CSV table of C-alpha atoms in Angstrom, one decimal:
chain,number,residue,atom,x,y,z
A,1,MET,CA,40.3,54.8,-59.2
A,2,GLN,CA,37.1,56.0,-60.7
A,3,GLN,CA,35.4,54.2,-63.5
A,4,PRO,CA,34.5,56.2,-66.6
A,5,ASN,CA,30.8,57.1,-67.0
A,6,VAL,CA,29.4,54.1,-68.9
A,7,GLU,CA,26.0,54.3,-70.3
A,8,LYS,CA,23.8,51.2,-69.6
A,9,LYS,CA,22.0,49.9,-72.6
A,10,THR,CA,18.5,48.4,-72.2
A,11,PHE,CA,17.4,45.4,-74.1
A,12,THR,CA,13.9,44.1,-74.8
A,13,PRO,CA,13.1,40.6,-73.6
A,14,ARG,CA,13.1,39.3,-77.2
A,15,GLU,CA,16.7,40.6,-77.7
A,16,THR,CA,18.0,39.0,-74.5
A,17,ARG,CA,16.6,35.5,-75.3
A,18,GLN,CA,19.4,33.1,-76.4
A,19,GLY,CA,17.3,31.3,-78.9
A,20,PHE,CA,14.0,31.8,-80.5
A,21,LYS,CA,11.0,29.5,-79.9
A,22,GLY,CA,8.7,28.4,-82.7
A,23,LYS,CA,8.4,26.3,-85.7
A,24,PRO,CA,12.1,25.9,-86.6
A,25,VAL,CA,12.8,24.3,-83.3
A,26,LEU,CA,9.8,21.9,-83.6
A,27,ALA,CA,10.9,21.0,-87.2
A,28,ILE,CA,14.4,20.2,-86.0
A,29,LEU,CA,13.0,18.0,-83.2
A,30,VAL,CA,10.6,16.1,-85.5
A,31,ILE,CA,13.2,15.6,-88.3
A,32,SER,CA,15.8,14.3,-85.8
A,33,LEU,CA,13.2,11.9,-84.3
A,34,PHE,CA,12.4,10.5,-87.8
A,35,LEU,CA,16.1,10.2,-88.6
A,36,ALA,CA,16.7,8.3,-85.3
A,37,LEU,CA,13.8,6.0,-86.2
A,38,ALA,CA,15.1,5.4,-89.7
A,39,VAL,CA,18.6,4.5,-88.3
A,40,TRP,CA,17.0,2.1,-85.8
A,41,LEU,CA,15.0,0.5,-88.6
A,42,VAL,CA,18.1,0.1,-90.8
A,43,ALA,CA,20.0,-1.4,-87.9
A,44,GLU,CA,17.2,-3.9,-87.2
A,45,ILE,CA,17.0,-5.0,-90.8
A,46,TRP,CA,20.8,-5.3,-91.1
A,47,GLY,CA,21.0,-7.3,-87.9
A,48,GLU,CA,18.3,-9.7,-89.0
A,49,SER,CA,20.0,-10.2,-92.4
A,50,THR,CA,23.4,-11.0,-90.9
A,51,ALA,CA,22.1,-13.2,-88.1
A,52,PRO,CA,23.2,-16.9,-88.4
A,53,ALA,CA,20.5,-19.3,-89.5
A,54,THR,CA,19.2,-21.5,-86.7
A,55,THR,CA,18.6,-25.1,-87.3
A,56,GLU,CA,16.8,-25.7,-84.0
A,57,THR,CA,13.3,-27.1,-84.2
A,58,PRO,CA,10.7,-26.6,-81.5
A,59,PRO,CA,9.9,-29.8,-79.5
A,60,PRO,CA,6.7,-31.5,-80.5
A,61,PRO,CA,3.7,-30.8,-78.4
A,62,GLY,CA,2.8,-33.5,-75.9
A,63,PRO,CA,3.0,-34.6,-72.3
A,64,ALA,CA,6.1,-33.7,-70.3
A,65,THR,CA,8.8,-36.4,-70.2
A,66,SER,CA,10.0,-38.0,-67.0
A,67,SER,CA,13.4,-36.5,-67.4
A,68,GLN,CA,12.0,-33.1,-66.5
A,69,THR,CA,11.9,-32.5,-62.7
A,70,LEU,CA,9.4,-30.4,-60.9
A,71,ASN,CA,12.2,-28.7,-59.0
A,72,PRO,CA,14.8,-27.3,-61.4
A,73,GLY,CA,17.2,-26.7,-58.6
A,74,ALA,CA,17.5,-30.4,-57.8
A,75,GLN,CA,20.2,-32.4,-59.4
A,76,GLY,CA,19.5,-36.0,-60.3
A,77,GLY,CA,17.5,-37.9,-57.7
A,78,GLN,CA,18.5,-35.4,-54.9
A,79,SER,CA,16.3,-32.8,-53.5
A,80,PHE,CA,17.2,-29.1,-53.4
A,81,ASP,CA,19.1,-28.2,-50.2
A,82,ASN,CA,19.6,-24.6,-49.2
A,83,ASN,CA,21.9,-25.3,-46.2
A,84,PRO,CA,25.6,-24.6,-46.4
A,85,PRO,CA,27.9,-27.6,-47.0
A,86,SER,CA,29.3,-29.4,-44.0
A,87,GLY,CA,32.4,-27.7,-42.6
A,88,ALA,CA,31.4,-24.3,-44.1
A,89,THR,CA,30.4,-21.3,-42.0
A,90,PRO,CA,26.8,-20.4,-42.2
A,91,PRO,CA,25.9,-17.1,-43.8
A,92,THR,CA,25.5,-14.1,-41.4
A,93,GLU,CA,22.2,-13.5,-39.9
A,94,GLY,CA,20.1,-10.5,-40.6
A,95,VAL,CA,20.3,-7.3,-38.6
A,96,ASP,CA,16.8,-7.6,-37.2
A,97,LYS,CA,17.9,-10.2,-34.7
A,98,ASN,CA,18.3,-9.3,-31.0
A,99,PRO,CA,22.0,-9.7,-30.1
A,100,SER,CA,21.3,-10.3,-26.4
A,101,THR,CA,20.8,-13.8,-25.1
A,102,GLN,CA,18.0,-12.7,-22.8
A,103,ALA,CA,14.5,-13.0,-23.9
A,104,PRO,CA,12.9,-9.6,-24.6
């Protein structure tokens, strides 16, 4: 089946462009940036106004008390222990270990 003789129409590069560059695009981008900034500012102000009032006072400056430990991981008078509890299986070793029992 033959196609009818269709004449091809040529377009200039400006006609084939989907959108035009220039000041209108820049204006839309700048306006949307300022609108986003304004919404953020309003949300910050509203969030601060609805936040519950805190009654906490900062501790007075001075030397550290004896209740503070140098190791925060330690509980009470015990020292920090990174070993697994007795009866538990130890964690798997890394993959960089040599699986053979012979020395390299």
